[in-house]
């Protein structure tokens, strides 16, 4: 039988750590790991709508008619562009032939319009009746 004196004698040696741990509520219980606490609910969504992201505006060329190519433009002069094929410099550009015009050139993008884009003059328009030395007969 353990006396009170004996209990007091052994308590500091063997029992203090066990005693304290037995009384502690921080000791993990055996068994499966505790499940984590549920995460807090997401922040409430603001009732104020967010402003829409800026959308890129279309190119200026798409907003209106293209600027016509000026015959005095250095690129136009080097290609011999004229707004009326009948005024083409046949002496300078031997490849010119009567009947050639932008509206029957492969590069003309204006369809049946009086003027339209040409990739040689990006962002500008040429006259359907025009001509330049880069003329390529439209096929098909
Ligand atoms: Fe006209 Fe064709 Fe010359 Fe363009 S390439 S300017 S469409 S003739």
PDB file of C-alpha atoms and ligand atoms in Angstrom:
ATOM      1  CA  UNK A   1       0.000   0.000   0.000  1.00  0.00           C
ATOM      2  CA  UNK A   2       1.298   3.360  -0.909  1.00  0.00           C
ATOM      3  CA  UNK A   3       1.393   5.805   1.827  1.00  0.00           C
ATOM      4  CA  UNK A   4       0.903   9.464   1.435  1.00  0.00           C
ATOM      5  CA  UNK A   5       4.594  10.033   2.221  1.00  0.00           C
ATOM      6  CA  UNK A   6       5.648   7.543  -0.417  1.00  0.00           C
ATOM      7  CA  UNK A   7       3.370   9.179  -2.958  1.00  0.00           C
ATOM      8  CA  UNK A   8       4.931  12.586  -2.240  1.00  0.00           C
ATOM      9  CA  UNK A   9       8.402  11.098  -2.597  1.00  0.00           C
ATOM     10  CA  UNK A  10       7.869   9.555  -6.011  1.00  0.00           C
ATOM     11  CA  UNK A  11       5.693  12.249  -7.424  1.00  0.00           C
ATOM     12  CA  UNK A  12       8.494  14.729  -8.357  1.00  0.00           C
ATOM     13  CA  UNK A  13      10.576  12.032 -10.020  1.00  0.00           C
ATOM     14  CA  UNK A  14       8.273   9.847 -12.002  1.00  0.00           C
ATOM     15  CA  UNK A  15       4.991  11.486 -11.925  1.00  0.00           C
ATOM     16  CA  UNK A  16       5.392  15.148 -12.598  1.00  0.00           C
ATOM     17  CA  UNK A  17       5.762  14.873 -16.352  1.00  0.00           C
ATOM     18  CA  UNK A  18       3.147  12.192 -16.657  1.00  0.00           C
ATOM     19  CA  UNK A  19       0.904  14.035 -14.294  1.00  0.00           C
ATOM     20  CA  UNK A  20       1.183  17.213 -16.207  1.00  0.00           C
ATOM     21  CA  UNK A  21       0.727  15.567 -19.546  1.00  0.00           C
ATOM     22  CA  UNK A  22      -2.233  13.611 -18.294  1.00  0.00           C
ATOM     23  CA  UNK A  23      -3.845  16.805 -17.172  1.00  0.00           C
ATOM     24  CA  UNK A  24      -2.977  18.713 -20.286  1.00  0.00           C
ATOM     25  CA  UNK A  25      -5.701  19.223 -22.838  1.00  0.00           C
ATOM     26  CA  UNK A  26      -3.131  19.708 -25.599  1.00  0.00           C
ATOM     27  CA  UNK A  27      -2.220  16.062 -25.821  1.00  0.00           C
ATOM     28  CA  UNK A  28      -3.443  14.680 -29.123  1.00  0.00           C
ATOM     29  CA  UNK A  29      -5.927  11.902 -28.823  1.00  0.00           C
ATOM     30  CA  UNK A  30      -5.028   8.633 -30.491  1.00  0.00           C
ATOM     31  CA  UNK A  31      -6.832   7.796 -33.702  1.00  0.00           C
ATOM     32  CA  UNK A  32      -7.329   9.536 -37.011  1.00  0.00           C
ATOM     33  CA  UNK A  33      -5.910  12.981 -37.473  1.00  0.00           C
ATOM     34  CA  UNK A  34      -8.315  15.711 -36.619  1.00  0.00           C
ATOM     35  CA  UNK A  35     -10.014  17.281 -39.555  1.00  0.00           C
ATOM     36  CA  UNK A  36      -9.097  20.867 -40.224  1.00  0.00           C
ATOM     37  CA  UNK A  37     -11.545  23.486 -39.261  1.00  0.00           C
ATOM     38  CA  UNK A  38     -13.720  24.606 -42.111  1.00  0.00           C
ATOM     39  CA  UNK A  39     -12.325  27.590 -43.935  1.00  0.00           C
ATOM     40  CA  UNK A  40     -14.117  30.810 -43.453  1.00  0.00           C
ATOM     41  CA  UNK A  41     -16.736  31.603 -46.022  1.00  0.00           C
ATOM     42  CA  UNK A  42     -15.572  33.744 -48.959  1.00  0.00           C
ATOM     43  CA  UNK A  43     -15.865  37.452 -48.708  1.00  0.00           C
ATOM     44  CA  UNK A  44     -19.245  38.708 -49.753  1.00  0.00           C
ATOM     45  CA  UNK A  45     -19.441  39.798 -53.363  1.00  0.00           C
ATOM     46  CA  UNK A  46     -19.877  43.467 -53.812  1.00  0.00           C
ATOM     47  CA  UNK A  47     -23.211  44.484 -55.188  1.00  0.00           C
ATOM     48  CA  UNK A  48     -21.506  47.198 -57.202  1.00  0.00           C
ATOM     49  CA  UNK A  49     -20.608  45.850 -60.645  1.00  0.00           C
ATOM     50  CA  UNK A  50     -16.992  46.084 -61.621  1.00  0.00           C
ATOM     51  CA  UNK A  51     -16.266  48.354 -64.580  1.00  0.00           C
ATOM     52  CA  UNK A  52     -15.782  46.445 -67.771  1.00  0.00           C
ATOM     53  CA  UNK A  53     -12.261  46.107 -69.066  1.00  0.00           C
ATOM     54  CA  UNK A  54     -11.401  48.518 -71.771  1.00  0.00           C
ATOM     55  CA  UNK A  55     -11.955  46.959 -75.154  1.00  0.00           C
ATOM     56  CA  UNK A  56      -9.520  47.852 -77.880  1.00  0.00           C
ATOM     57  CA  UNK A  57     -10.952  50.178 -80.408  1.00  0.00           C
ATOM     58  CA  UNK A  58     -10.871  49.126 -84.036  1.00  0.00           C
ATOM     59  CA  UNK A  59      -8.129  50.521 -86.205  1.00  0.00           C
ATOM     60  CA  UNK A  60      -8.729  53.985 -87.442  1.00  0.00           C
ATOM     61  CA  UNK A  61      -8.831  52.698 -91.011  1.00  0.00           C
ATOM     62  CA  UNK A  62     -11.886  50.611 -90.202  1.00  0.00           C
ATOM     63  CA  UNK A  63     -13.722  53.568 -88.720  1.00  0.00           C
ATOM     64  CA  UNK A  64     -14.015  55.464 -91.961  1.00  0.00           C
ATOM     65  CA  UNK A  65     -12.918  55.788 -95.538  1.00  0.00           C
ATOM     66  CA  UNK A  66      -9.247  55.422 -96.303  1.00  0.00           C
ATOM     67  CA  UNK A  67      -7.193  58.397 -97.336  1.00  0.00           C
ATOM     68  CA  UNK A  68      -6.453  58.375-101.035  1.00  0.00           C
ATOM     69  CA  UNK A  69      -2.883  57.858-102.152  1.00  0.00           C
ATOM     70  CA  UNK A  70      -1.322  61.111-103.312  1.00  0.00           C
ATOM     71  CA  UNK A  71       0.470  60.781-106.660  1.00  0.00           C
ATOM     72  CA  UNK A  72       3.184  63.043-105.237  1.00  0.00           C
ATOM     73  CA  UNK A  73       3.874  60.629-102.422  1.00  0.00           C
ATOM     74  CA  UNK A  74       7.440  59.262-102.827  1.00  0.00           C
ATOM     75  CA  UNK A  75       6.198  55.652-102.798  1.00  0.00           C
ATOM     76  CA  UNK A  76       3.570  56.479-105.403  1.00  0.00           C
ATOM     77  CA  UNK A  77       6.122  58.231-107.590  1.00  0.00           C
ATOM     78  CA  UNK A  78       8.579  55.359-107.430  1.00  0.00           C
ATOM     79  CA  UNK A  79       5.834  52.965-108.533  1.00  0.00           C
ATOM     80  CA  UNK A  80       4.491  55.391-111.118  1.00  0.00           C
ATOM     81  CA  UNK A  81       1.069  55.413-109.499  1.00  0.00           C
ATOM     82  CA  UNK A  82      -1.521  57.610-111.128  1.00  0.00           C
ATOM     83  CA  UNK A  83      -5.174  57.885-110.219  1.00  0.00           C
ATOM     84  CA  UNK A  84      -6.099  57.591-113.905  1.00  0.00           C
ATOM     85  CA  UNK A  85      -4.380  54.772-115.792  1.00  0.00           C
ATOM     86  CA  UNK A  86      -4.591  56.775-119.020  1.00  0.00           C
ATOM     87  CA  UNK A  87      -2.035  59.179-117.560  1.00  0.00           C
ATOM     88  CA  UNK A  88       0.497  56.461-116.797  1.00  0.00           C
ATOM     89  CA  UNK A  89       4.021  57.146-118.014  1.00  0.00           C
ATOM     90  CA  UNK A  90       4.254  54.502-120.720  1.00  0.00           C
ATOM     91  CA  UNK A  91       7.715  55.732-121.717  1.00  0.00           C
ATOM     92  CA  UNK A  92       9.039  55.142-118.229  1.00  0.00           C
ATOM     93  CA  UNK A  93       6.997  52.015-117.483  1.00  0.00           C
ATOM     94  CA  UNK A  94       7.147  49.737-120.489  1.00  0.00           C
ATOM     95  CA  UNK A  95       4.909  47.175-118.835  1.00  0.00           C
ATOM     96  CA  UNK A  96       1.893  49.435-119.071  1.00  0.00           C
ATOM     97  CA  UNK A  97      -0.783  48.303-121.527  1.00  0.00           C
ATOM     98  CA  UNK A  98      -4.047  49.945-122.386  1.00  0.00           C
ATOM     99  CA  UNK A  99      -6.930  48.575-120.329  1.00  0.00           C
ATOM    100  CA  UNK A 100      -4.865  47.959-117.259  1.00  0.00           C
ATOM    101  CA  UNK A 101      -6.200  49.619-114.129  1.00  0.00           C
ATOM    102  CA  UNK A 102      -6.383  49.016-110.431  1.00  0.00           C
ATOM    103  CA  UNK A 103      -9.893  47.598-110.704  1.00  0.00           C
ATOM    104  CA  UNK A 104      -8.573  44.659-112.752  1.00  0.00           C
ATOM    105  CA  UNK A 105      -5.336  44.271-110.793  1.00  0.00           C
ATOM    106  CA  UNK A 106      -4.866  41.245-108.569  1.00  0.00           C
ATOM    107  CA  UNK A 107      -3.831  43.450-105.655  1.00  0.00           C
ATOM    108  CA  UNK A 108      -6.831  45.758-105.680  1.00  0.00           C
ATOM    109  CA  UNK A 109      -9.035  45.241-102.614  1.00  0.00           C
ATOM    110  CA  UNK A 110     -11.864  47.576-103.487  1.00  0.00           C
ATOM    111  CA  UNK A 111     -14.056  45.199-105.482  1.00  0.00           C
ATOM    112  CA  UNK A 112     -16.370  47.298-107.606  1.00  0.00           C
ATOM    113  CA  UNK A 113     -15.931  50.423-105.491  1.00  0.00           C
ATOM    114  CA  UNK A 114     -14.422  53.580-106.968  1.00  0.00           C
ATOM    115  CA  UNK A 115     -11.503  53.230-104.603  1.00  0.00           C
ATOM    116  CA  UNK A 116     -10.077  50.597-102.325  1.00  0.00           C
ATOM    117  CA  UNK A 117      -7.067  49.345-100.472  1.00  0.00           C
ATOM    118  CA  UNK A 118      -3.902  48.101-102.085  1.00  0.00           C
ATOM    119  CA  UNK A 119      -1.238  46.325-100.037  1.00  0.00           C
ATOM    120  CA  UNK A 120       1.453  48.425-101.659  1.00  0.00           C
ATOM    121  CA  UNK A 121      -0.031  51.490 -99.994  1.00  0.00           C
ATOM    122  CA  UNK A 122      -1.023  50.157 -96.609  1.00  0.00           C
ATOM    123  CA  UNK A 123      -3.706  52.119 -94.824  1.00  0.00           C
ATOM    124  CA  UNK A 124      -4.597  54.157 -97.874  1.00  0.00           C
ATOM    125  CA  UNK A 125      -6.782  53.719-100.922  1.00  0.00           C
ATOM    126  CA  UNK A 126      -6.084  53.781-104.613  1.00  0.00           C
ATOM    127  CA  UNK A 127      -8.542  54.768-107.325  1.00  0.00           C
ATOM    128  CA  UNK A 128     -10.170  51.890-109.184  1.00  0.00           C
ATOM    129  CA  UNK A 129      -9.189  53.727-112.359  1.00  0.00           C
ATOM    130  CA  UNK A 130      -5.571  54.064-111.208  1.00  0.00           C
ATOM    131  CA  UNK A 131      -2.490  52.198-112.190  1.00  0.00           C
ATOM    132  CA  UNK A 132       1.053  51.565-111.025  1.00  0.00           C
ATOM    133  CA  UNK A 133       4.043  49.627-112.332  1.00  0.00           C
ATOM    134  CA  UNK A 134       3.362  46.763-109.925  1.00  0.00           C
ATOM    135  CA  UNK A 135       0.152  45.945-111.761  1.00  0.00           C
ATOM    136  CA  UNK A 136      -0.699  42.220-111.864  1.00  0.00           C
ATOM    137  CA  UNK A 137      -3.563  41.100-114.078  1.00  0.00           C
ATOM    138  CA  UNK A 138      -6.414  39.736-112.018  1.00  0.00           C
ATOM    139  CA  UNK A 139      -7.193  36.103-112.696  1.00  0.00           C
ATOM    140  CA  UNK A 140     -10.322  34.282-111.755  1.00  0.00           C
TER     141      UNK A 140
HETATM  142 FE1  LIG B   1      -3.344  49.628-108.540  1.00  0.00          FE
HETATM  143 FE2  LIG B   1      -2.460  47.130-108.641  1.00  0.00          FE
HETATM  144 FE3  LIG B   1      -0.730  49.150-108.552  1.00  0.00          FE
HETATM  145 FE4  LIG B   1      -2.152  48.528-106.416  1.00  0.00          FE
HETATM  146  S1  LIG B   1      -0.633  47.246-107.426  1.00  0.00           S
HETATM  147  S2  LIG B   1      -1.806  50.572-107.227  1.00  0.00           S
HETATM  148  S3  LIG B   1      -4.078  47.919-107.311  1.00  0.00           S
HETATM  149  S4  LIG B   1      -2.188  48.708-110.214  1.00  0.00           S
END
